[in-house]
Backbone as CSV, one residue per row, in Angstrom:
resi,resn,N_x,N_y,N_z,CA_x,CA_y,CA_z,C_x,C_y,C_z
1,MET,61.587,128.263,192.627,63.055,128.251,192.616,63.548,127.234,191.598
2,THR,64.503,127.632,190.789,65.019,126.754,189.745,65.941,125.706,190.333
3,GLU,65.730,124.460,189.925,66.595,123.378,190.380,67.965,123.519,189.744
4,PRO,69.049,123.296,190.518,70.380,123.369,189.913,70.556,122.279,188.889
5,ALA,71.240,122.623,187.792,71.455,121.653,186.726,72.379,120.550,187.208
6,PRO,72.055,119.297,186.929,72.916,118.209,187.343,74.251,118.261,186.630
7,VAL,75.274,117.793,187.329,76.600,117.742,186.738,76.689,116.539,185.823
8,THR,76.919,116.767,184.574,77.003,115.667,183.611,78.363,115.012,183.698
9,GLY,78.446,113.844,183.039,79.731,113.152,183.009,80.801,113.994,182.371
10,CYS,80.424,114.711,181.294,81.378,115.578,180.617,81.821,116.704,181.546
11,GLY,80.855,117.253,182.309,81.184,118.312,183.257,82.120,117.828,184.342
12,LYS,81.914,116.608,184.799,82.795,116.040,185.821,84.204,115.866,185.274
13,LYS,84.291,115.423,184.025,85.613,115.244,183.417,86.344,116.573,183.304
14,ARG,85.591,117.628,182.920,86.218,118.943,182.816,86.670,119.437,184.184
15,THR,85.854,119.180,185.213,86.213,119.592,186.566,87.480,118.891,187.027
16,ILE,87.558,117.597,186.788,88.755,116.836,187.163,89.966,117.326,186.365
17,ARG,89.757,117.540,185.060,90.851,118.034,184.229,91.355,119.375,184.725
18,ASN,90.430,120.281,185.066,90.817,121.601,185.557,91.593,121.495,186.864
19,LEU,91.153,120.591,187.732,91.845,120.400,189.003,93.261,119.894,188.780
20,VAL,93.414,118.923,187.886,94.740,118.369,187.595,95.649,119.434,187.004
21,LEU,95.126,120.225,186.060,95.929,121.270,185.430,96.314,122.364,186.425
22,ASP,95.385,122.717,187.312,95.692,123.713,188.334,96.791,123.217,189.269
23,LEU,96.670,121.979,189.706,97.684,121.406,190.592,99.044,121.353,189.899
24,ALA,99.033,120.971,188.627,100.291,120.878,187.881,100.948,122.247,187.734
25,ALA,100.165,123.249,187.315,100.724,124.568,187.010,101.120,125.353,188.254
26,TYR,100.292,125.281,189.294,100.495,126.148,190.450,101.211,125.481,191.627
27,VAL,101.256,124.148,191.630,101.834,123.452,192.783,102.947,122.492,192.378
28,VAL,102.614,121.503,191.559,103.551,120.405,191.308,104.779,120.874,190.544
29,ILE,104.587,121.550,189.406,105.740,121.981,188.608,106.618,122.982,189.365
30,PRO,106.057,124.027,190.011,106.928,124.906,190.805,107.670,124.167,191.916
31,PHE,106.975,123.276,192.606,107.601,122.556,193.720,108.731,121.651,193.228
32,ILE,108.471,120.858,192.193,109.485,119.935,191.672,110.655,120.694,191.068
33,THR,110.361,121.792,190.394,111.416,122.587,189.761,112.363,123.174,190.800
34,ILE,111.815,123.767,191.841,112.648,124.363,192.881,113.336,123.288,193.720
35,LEU,112.633,122.182,193.968,113.238,121.085,194.726,114.447,120.517,193.997
36,PHE,114.393,120.488,192.678,115.480,119.916,191.889,116.793,120.673,192.094
37,VAL,116.728,121.981,192.302,117.944,122.789,192.423,118.339,123.032,193.872
38,ARG,117.763,122.277,194.781,118.067,122.464,196.202,119.585,122.354,196.456
39,GLY,120.067,123.239,197.303,121.462,123.193,197.702,122.449,123.733,196.694
40,SER,121.978,124.331,195.602,122.889,124.854,194.570,122.704,126.356,194.430
41,ASN,123.700,126.999,193.830,123.607,128.427,193.543,122.854,128.611,192.228
42,TRP,121.750,129.316,192.267,120.879,129.443,191.096,121.533,130.219,189.963
43,PHE,122.537,131.036,190.257,123.117,131.901,189.229,124.462,131.405,188.685
44,THR,125.021,130.364,189.294,126.316,129.861,188.827,126.250,128.447,188.280
45,THR,125.087,127.827,188.359,124.928,126.474,187.816,123.618,126.414,187.046
46,ASN,123.321,125.253,186.472,122.073,125.105,185.722,121.590,123.663,185.778
47,PHE,120.437,123.425,185.166,119.838,122.100,185.232,120.702,121.041,184.566
48,SER,121.436,121.422,183.522,122.270,120.460,182.806,123.376,119.919,183.700
49,VAL,124.037,120.819,184.422,125.102,120.409,185.339,124.539,119.544,186.453
50,LEU,123.451,119.996,187.068,122.852,119.250,188.174,122.302,117.913,187.710
51,GLY,121.667,117.909,186.542,120.999,116.707,186.056,121.935,115.592,185.653
52,ASN,123.200,115.909,185.450,124.152,114.875,185.065,125.007,114.399,186.230
53,ARG,124.699,114.864,187.429,125.297,114.273,188.615,124.589,112.952,188.890
54,PRO,125.331,111.909,189.243,124.722,110.573,189.409,123.502,110.567,190.322
55,GLN,123.540,111.345,191.414,122.439,111.340,192.371,121.237,112.154,191.907
56,ARG,121.385,112.895,190.784,120.283,113.747,190.313,119.732,113.311,188.952
57,GLN,120.291,112.292,188.348,119.888,111.924,186.985,118.423,111.505,186.916
58,ASN,117.972,110.706,187.872,116.565,110.290,187.870,115.643,111.476,188.131
59,ASP,116.079,112.380,189.005,115.284,113.580,189.280,115.144,114.438,188.023
60,PHE,116.235,114.549,187.268,116.232,115.336,186.040,115.282,114.721,185.013
61,ALA,115.333,113.403,184.890,114.454,112.711,183.938,112.988,112.888,184.333
62,PHE,112.704,112.784,185.631,111.324,112.951,186.097,110.837,114.367,185.847
63,TRP,111.692,115.362,186.152,111.311,116.761,185.907,111.013,116.987,184.425
64,GLY,111.875,116.472,183.547,111.671,116.652,182.114,110.392,115.998,181.628
65,LEU,110.105,114.790,182.135,108.875,114.092,181.751,107.651,114.869,182.214
66,LEU,107.676,115.343,183.448,106.552,116.096,183.998,106.279,117.361,183.195
67,VAL,107.326,118.135,182.956,107.175,119.405,182.236,106.753,119.157,180.788
68,GLY,107.367,118.168,180.148,107.034,117.871,178.759,105.588,117.458,178.583
69,VAL,105.123,116.558,179.440,103.733,116.088,179.346,102.764,117.231,179.625
70,TYR,103.079,118.070,180.605,102.189,119.188,180.931,102.031,120.135,179.750
71,PHE,103.157,120.590,179.188,103.079,121.555,178.098,102.416,120.952,176.861
72,PHE,102.741,119.714,176.540,102.118,119.087,175.374,100.606,118.997,175.579
73,THR,100.187,118.603,176.780,98.756,118.433,177.061,98.010,119.755,177.011
74,ILE,98.513,120.755,177.722,97.754,122.004,177.817,97.753,122.765,176.499
75,LEU,98.835,122.664,175.720,98.847,123.353,174.430,97.941,122.663,173.415
76,GLU,97.793,121.352,173.527,96.828,120.653,172.682,95.401,121.050,173.050
77,ILE,95.144,121.224,174.339,93.819,121.687,174.777,93.560,123.089,174.243
78,ILE,94.554,123.968,174.353,94.418,125.341,173.838,94.136,125.330,172.340
79,ALA,94.883,124.524,171.595,94.670,124.439,170.148,93.263,123.948,169.825
80,GLY,92.715,123.096,170.694,91.380,122.566,170.465,90.274,123.589,170.613
81,TYR,90.565,124.719,171.261,89.563,125.772,171.397,89.410,126.596,170.114
82,LEU,90.351,126.467,169.219,90.363,127.307,168.025,89.698,126.593,166.854
83,GLU,89.048,127.368,166.020,88.336,126.796,164.880,89.312,126.112,163.931
84,LYS,90.476,126.712,163.743,91.511,126.135,162.892,92.736,125.839,163.741
85,ARG,93.474,124.806,163.356,94.718,124.511,164.050,95.651,125.713,163.897
86,PRO,96.219,126.200,164.996,97.059,127.399,164.904,98.333,127.158,164.116
87,LYS,98.775,128.207,163.460,100.032,128.114,162.732,101.179,127.855,163.715
88,GLY,102.091,127.030,163.301,103.225,126.725,164.166,102.939,125.679,165.214
89,ILE,101.793,124.972,165.111,101.473,123.953,166.106,102.521,122.849,166.120
90,TRP,103.234,122.679,165.015,104.282,121.660,164.950,105.440,121.976,165.891
91,PHE,105.525,123.231,166.367,106.548,123.573,167.347,106.368,122.774,168.646
92,VAL,105.124,122.416,168.963,104.848,121.761,170.244,105.464,120.361,170.310
93,PRO,105.132,119.434,169.378,105.803,118.130,169.447,107.305,118.222,169.237
94,LEU,107.745,119.189,168.431,109.182,119.359,168.228,109.869,119.745,169.537
95,ALA,109.254,120.643,170.299,109.810,121.038,171.593,109.906,119.847,172.530
96,LEU,108.884,118.983,172.498,108.883,117.802,173.358,109.993,116.835,172.961
97,VAL,110.178,116.622,171.660,111.239,115.734,171.173,112.608,116.286,171.545
98,LEU,112.799,117.591,171.378,114.077,118.212,171.707,114.363,118.129,173.201
99,LEU,113.325,118.282,174.013,113.504,118.157,175.460,113.923,116.737,175.829
100,ALA,113.284,115.750,175.206,113.653,114.356,175.452,115.103,114.095,175.032
101,CYS,115.508,114.682,173.898,116.894,114.527,173.436,117.871,115.161,174.419
102,ALA,117.499,116.312,174.958,118.378,116.988,175.914,118.552,116.163,177.186
103,ILE,117.464,115.596,177.659,117.524,114.823,178.905,118.338,113.548,178.734
104,THR,118.245,112.941,177.558,118.938,111.667,177.330,120.353,111.839,176.784
105,THR,120.754,113.071,176.495,122.116,113.332,176.016,122.950,113.850,177.175
106,PRO,124.062,113.205,177.504,124.842,113.617,178.696,125.475,114.990,178.527
107,TYR,125.568,115.690,179.643,126.279,116.966,179.658,127.513,116.804,180.539
108,LEU,128.581,116.325,179.934,129.869,116.125,180.603,130.940,116.672,179.669
109,PRO,131.137,117.998,179.663,132.021,118.629,178.675,133.439,118.067,178.636
110,ASP,133.957,117.662,179.775,135.329,117.153,179.817,135.445,115.742,179.248
111,VAL,134.338,115.008,179.252,134.355,113.614,178.794,133.742,113.474,177.408
112,PHE,132.590,114.118,177.204,131.878,114.034,175.927,131.600,115.447,175.403
113,PRO,132.600,116.116,174.855,132.396,117.518,174.420,131.320,117.672,173.351
114,LEU,131.282,116.763,172.357,130.285,116.888,171.295,128.885,116.640,171.831
115,LYS,128.722,115.568,172.616,127.402,115.279,173.189,126.955,116.396,174.127
116,SER,127.891,116.966,174.844,127.552,118.074,175.744,127.083,119.291,174.958
117,PHE,127.746,119.565,173.833,127.325,120.664,172.965,125.918,120.411,172.420
118,LEU,125.663,119.174,171.990,124.338,118.825,171.477,123.280,118.941,172.570
119,HIS,123.627,118.562,173.786,122.699,118.695,174.911,122.246,120.148,175.062
120,VAL,123.208,121.062,175.026,122.896,122.484,175.162,122.007,122.949,174.008
121,VAL,122.335,122.516,172.783,121.542,122.899,171.613,120.112,122.378,171.734
122,PHE,119.957,121.107,172.114,118.626,120.514,172.253,117.795,121.265,173.297
123,ALA,118.398,121.526,174.455,117.673,122.190,175.542,117.273,123.608,175.141
124,PHE,118.199,124.325,174.519,117.916,125.700,174.112,116.819,125.752,173.057
125,LEU,116.922,124.890,172.039,115.928,124.904,170.965,114.555,124.450,171.448
126,SER,114.515,123.574,172.445,113.232,123.160,173.011,112.497,124.362,173.597
127,ALA,113.226,125.176,174.373,112.616,126.375,174.954,112.238,127.380,173.867
128,VAL,113.078,127.506,172.837,112.788,128.425,171.742,111.519,128.013,171.002
129,CYS,111.355,126.715,170.770,110.150,126.224,170.084,108.896,126.540,170.884
130,LEU,108.961,126.328,172.193,107.817,126.646,173.041,107.507,128.130,172.994
131,ALA,108.543,128.956,173.116,108.345,130.408,173.083,107.828,130.870,171.723
132,ALA,108.331,130.267,170.649,107.910,130.657,169.302,106.433,130.345,169.084
133,PHE,106.011,129.165,169.503,104.600,128.808,169.310,103.695,129.746,170.105
134,LEU,104.035,129.974,171.369,103.191,130.846,172.181,103.215,132.279,171.658
135,GLY,104.372,132.722,171.164,104.437,134.060,170.598,103.522,134.213,169.402
136,LEU,103.564,133.249,168.483,102.681,133.284,167.312,101.210,133.202,167.712
137,LEU,100.911,132.301,168.639,99.534,132.088,169.058,98.939,133.335,169.708
138,VAL,99.657,133.880,170.681,99.130,135.026,171.424,99.037,136.255,170.528
139,TRP,99.984,136.414,169.607,99.910,137.540,168.670,98.652,137.445,167.809
140,LYS,98.343,136.250,167.323,97.131,136.074,166.523,95.877,136.307,167.360
141,LEU,95.884,135.796,168.593,94.730,136.004,169.471,94.552,137.484,169.772
142,PHE,95.649,138.183,169.995,95.586,139.614,170.283,95.042,140.385,169.087
143,ARG,95.466,140.013,167.886,94.961,140.694,166.689,93.470,140.400,166.476
144,THR,93.027,139.194,166.874,91.621,138.832,166.705,90.742,139.482,167.761
145,GLU,91.205,139.427,169.024,90.436,139.981,170.148,91.371,140.817,171.021
146,PRO,91.710,142.045,170.594,92.703,142.843,171.336,92.302,143.158,172.771
147,VAL,91.039,143.370,173.018,90.599,143.694,174.382,90.759,142.483,175.297
148,GLN,90.384,141.327,174.789,90.425,140.107,175.597,91.851,139.623,175.861
149,PHE,92.755,139.850,174.908,94.076,139.229,175.011,95.234,140.228,175.100
150,GLY,94.902,141.514,175.336,95.958,142.509,175.484,96.887,142.208,176.653
151,LEU,96.311,141.815,177.796,97.119,141.508,178.971,97.981,140.269,178.749
152,TYR,97.490,139.325,177.976,98.264,138.107,177.710,99.445,138.415,176.801
153,GLN,99.228,139.294,175.843,100.330,139.731,174.986,101.405,140.419,175.832
154,ALA,100.966,141.309,176.718,101.908,142.019,177.579,102.610,141.054,178.536
155,GLY,101.854,140.113,179.071,102.425,139.149,180.002,103.500,138.292,179.366
156,LEU,103.273,137.859,178.134,104.263,137.032,177.446,105.524,137.851,177.147
157,ILE,105.339,139.093,176.765,106.492,139.964,176.517,107.313,140.132,177.800
158,LEU,106.631,140.287,178.943,107.337,140.427,180.211,108.115,139.163,180.565
159,ILE,107.551,138.007,180.254,108.270,136.752,180.497,109.535,136.701,179.657
160,PHE,109.427,137.070,178.394,110.605,137.085,177.518,111.643,138.091,178.024
161,MET,111.186,139.262,178.456,112.107,140.276,178.953,112.777,139.819,180.250
162,GLY,112.002,139.206,181.134,112.559,138.697,182.378,113.597,137.615,182.129
163,SER,113.324,136.754,181.148,114.286,135.710,180.791,115.567,136.320,180.254
164,GLY,115.430,137.338,179.402,116.600,138.014,178.866,117.411,138.702,179.955
165,LEU,116.734,139.299,180.928,117.422,139.965,182.032,118.210,138.964,182.871
166,LEU,117.602,137.816,183.174,118.295,136.788,183.958,119.489,136.226,183.191
167,LEU,119.350,136.099,181.874,120.478,135.649,181.057,121.619,136.659,181.112
168,ALA,121.285,137.943,181.041,122.310,138.984,181.081,122.977,139.062,182.452
169,LEU,122.201,138.902,183.513,122.751,138.996,184.864,123.733,137.869,185.168
170,ALA,123.389,136.650,184.770,124.242,135.497,185.076,125.313,135.281,184.017
171,GLY,125.039,135.695,182.787,125.983,135.455,181.705,125.935,134.044,181.164
172,ILE,125.066,133.211,181.721,124.874,131.831,181.268,123.389,131.497,181.366
173,ILE,123.009,130.364,180.769,121.656,129.844,180.994,121.673,129.195,182.367
174,SER,121.276,129.948,183.363,121.409,129.546,184.759,120.153,128.846,185.260
175,SER,120.276,128.268,186.448,119.107,127.666,187.091,118.030,128.710,187.333
176,ALA,118.446,129.943,187.687,117.476,131.010,187.922,116.634,131.264,186.681
177,LEU,117.286,131.299,185.523,116.567,131.497,184.260,115.649,130.316,183.975
178,GLU,116.134,129.112,184.168,115.335,127.921,183.882,114.145,127.808,184.820
179,ILE,114.339,128.167,186.082,113.231,128.154,187.041,112.179,129.181,186.635
180,PHE,112.630,130.399,186.363,111.701,131.471,185.990,110.930,131.112,184.727
181,PHE,111.629,130.643,183.709,110.983,130.338,182.435,109.989,129.195,182.593
182,THR,110.375,128.144,183.288,109.503,126.978,183.447,108.232,127.327,184.208
183,ILE,108.389,127.975,185.346,107.223,128.256,186.191,106.331,129.319,185.562
184,SER,106.920,130.386,185.045,106.103,131.456,184.452,105.358,130.960,183.227
185,MET,105.995,130.146,182.399,105.329,129.605,181.220,104.233,128.614,181.613
186,SER,104.457,127.841,182.653,103.439,126.899,183.116,102.179,127.636,183.551
187,VAL,102.371,128.673,184.360,101.232,129.461,184.845,100.578,130.218,183.692
188,PHE,101.399,130.779,182.797,100.857,131.527,181.658,99.953,130.642,180.804
189,CYS,100.421,129.443,180.472,99.621,128.535,179.639,98.330,128.148,180.327
190,ARG,98.398,127.940,181.640,97.177,127.580,182.372,96.169,128.721,182.343
191,ARG,96.630,129.933,182.557,95.718,131.078,182.548,95.152,131.332,181.153
192,LEU,95.972,131.113,180.127,95.489,131.276,178.753,94.428,130.229,178.435
193,GLU,94.653,129.003,178.869,93.667,127.941,178.622,92.342,128.254,179.309
194,ARG,92.411,128.743,180.544,91.179,129.087,181.270,90.448,130.239,180.583
195,LYS,91.198,131.209,180.080,90.588,132.337,179.380,89.852,131.864,178.137
196,LEU,90.498,131.036,177.334,89.861,130.524,176.122,88.656,129.663,176.464
197,GLY,88.758,128.900,177.557,87.630,128.084,177.974,86.437,128.925,178.373
198,ARG,86.679,130.024,179.077,85.578,130.910,179.478,84.938,131.579,178.269
199,LEU,85.750,131.878,177.254,85.219,132.517,176.049,84.537,131.519,175.118
200,GLY,84.710,130.247,175.384,84.155,129.233,174.505,84.928,129.069,173.214
201,GLY,86.206,129.446,173.259,87.043,129.310,172.062,87.033,130.572,171.218
202,ILE,87.813,130.561,170.182,87.914,131.697,169.261,87.601,131.180,167.859
203,GLN,86.459,131.552,167.343,86.052,131.047,166.043,86.678,131.825,164.880
204,LYS,87.114,133.052,165.150,87.628,133.875,164.055,89.129,133.725,163.868
205,TYR,89.761,132.881,164.677,91.213,132.712,164.583,91.570,132.158,163.214
206,ASN,92.608,132.715,162.596,93.087,132.168,161.315,94.581,132.436,161.205
């Protein structure tokens, strides 16, 4: 009988990393995101309105820090699986900077109309940068390995379509849209990272 291979230090680190990423994507981010909007109507308000209430400002900052660190970390891990740095990788730090700008810029239209407008622009462009990078990445992966990444291409398209539907239903960037986009993208990135890890990376990516 063959002796089981000992778990190396590197293997232990990967196991711990996988556990942390799983907890973040499937438990912590969904829980914190939904907890943040407690007691509000998901279709008539949004994170900007809630986050600028005095009793929610710290919660908003914590949510933004958590989400920003998660996406930056997991997308850097994903990029590390590829032989070449993916095109548009600069979208990732840009999205993080824009998210930080949105969180630190007040959204009080009656008091600070210009800053409130900038807050909306920062928040919107942060999500666009994240979507743009993942769109470029998954399209390239699909073209390189269509069988392996066909479902991921379809899944990302469904996320975009679902986001568009929620935008049309509410007529605004609502909490429902922000919840859906945040949680679905968190889970999507985690599943994509696990897929690339199982494949041992993509050497033909260009």
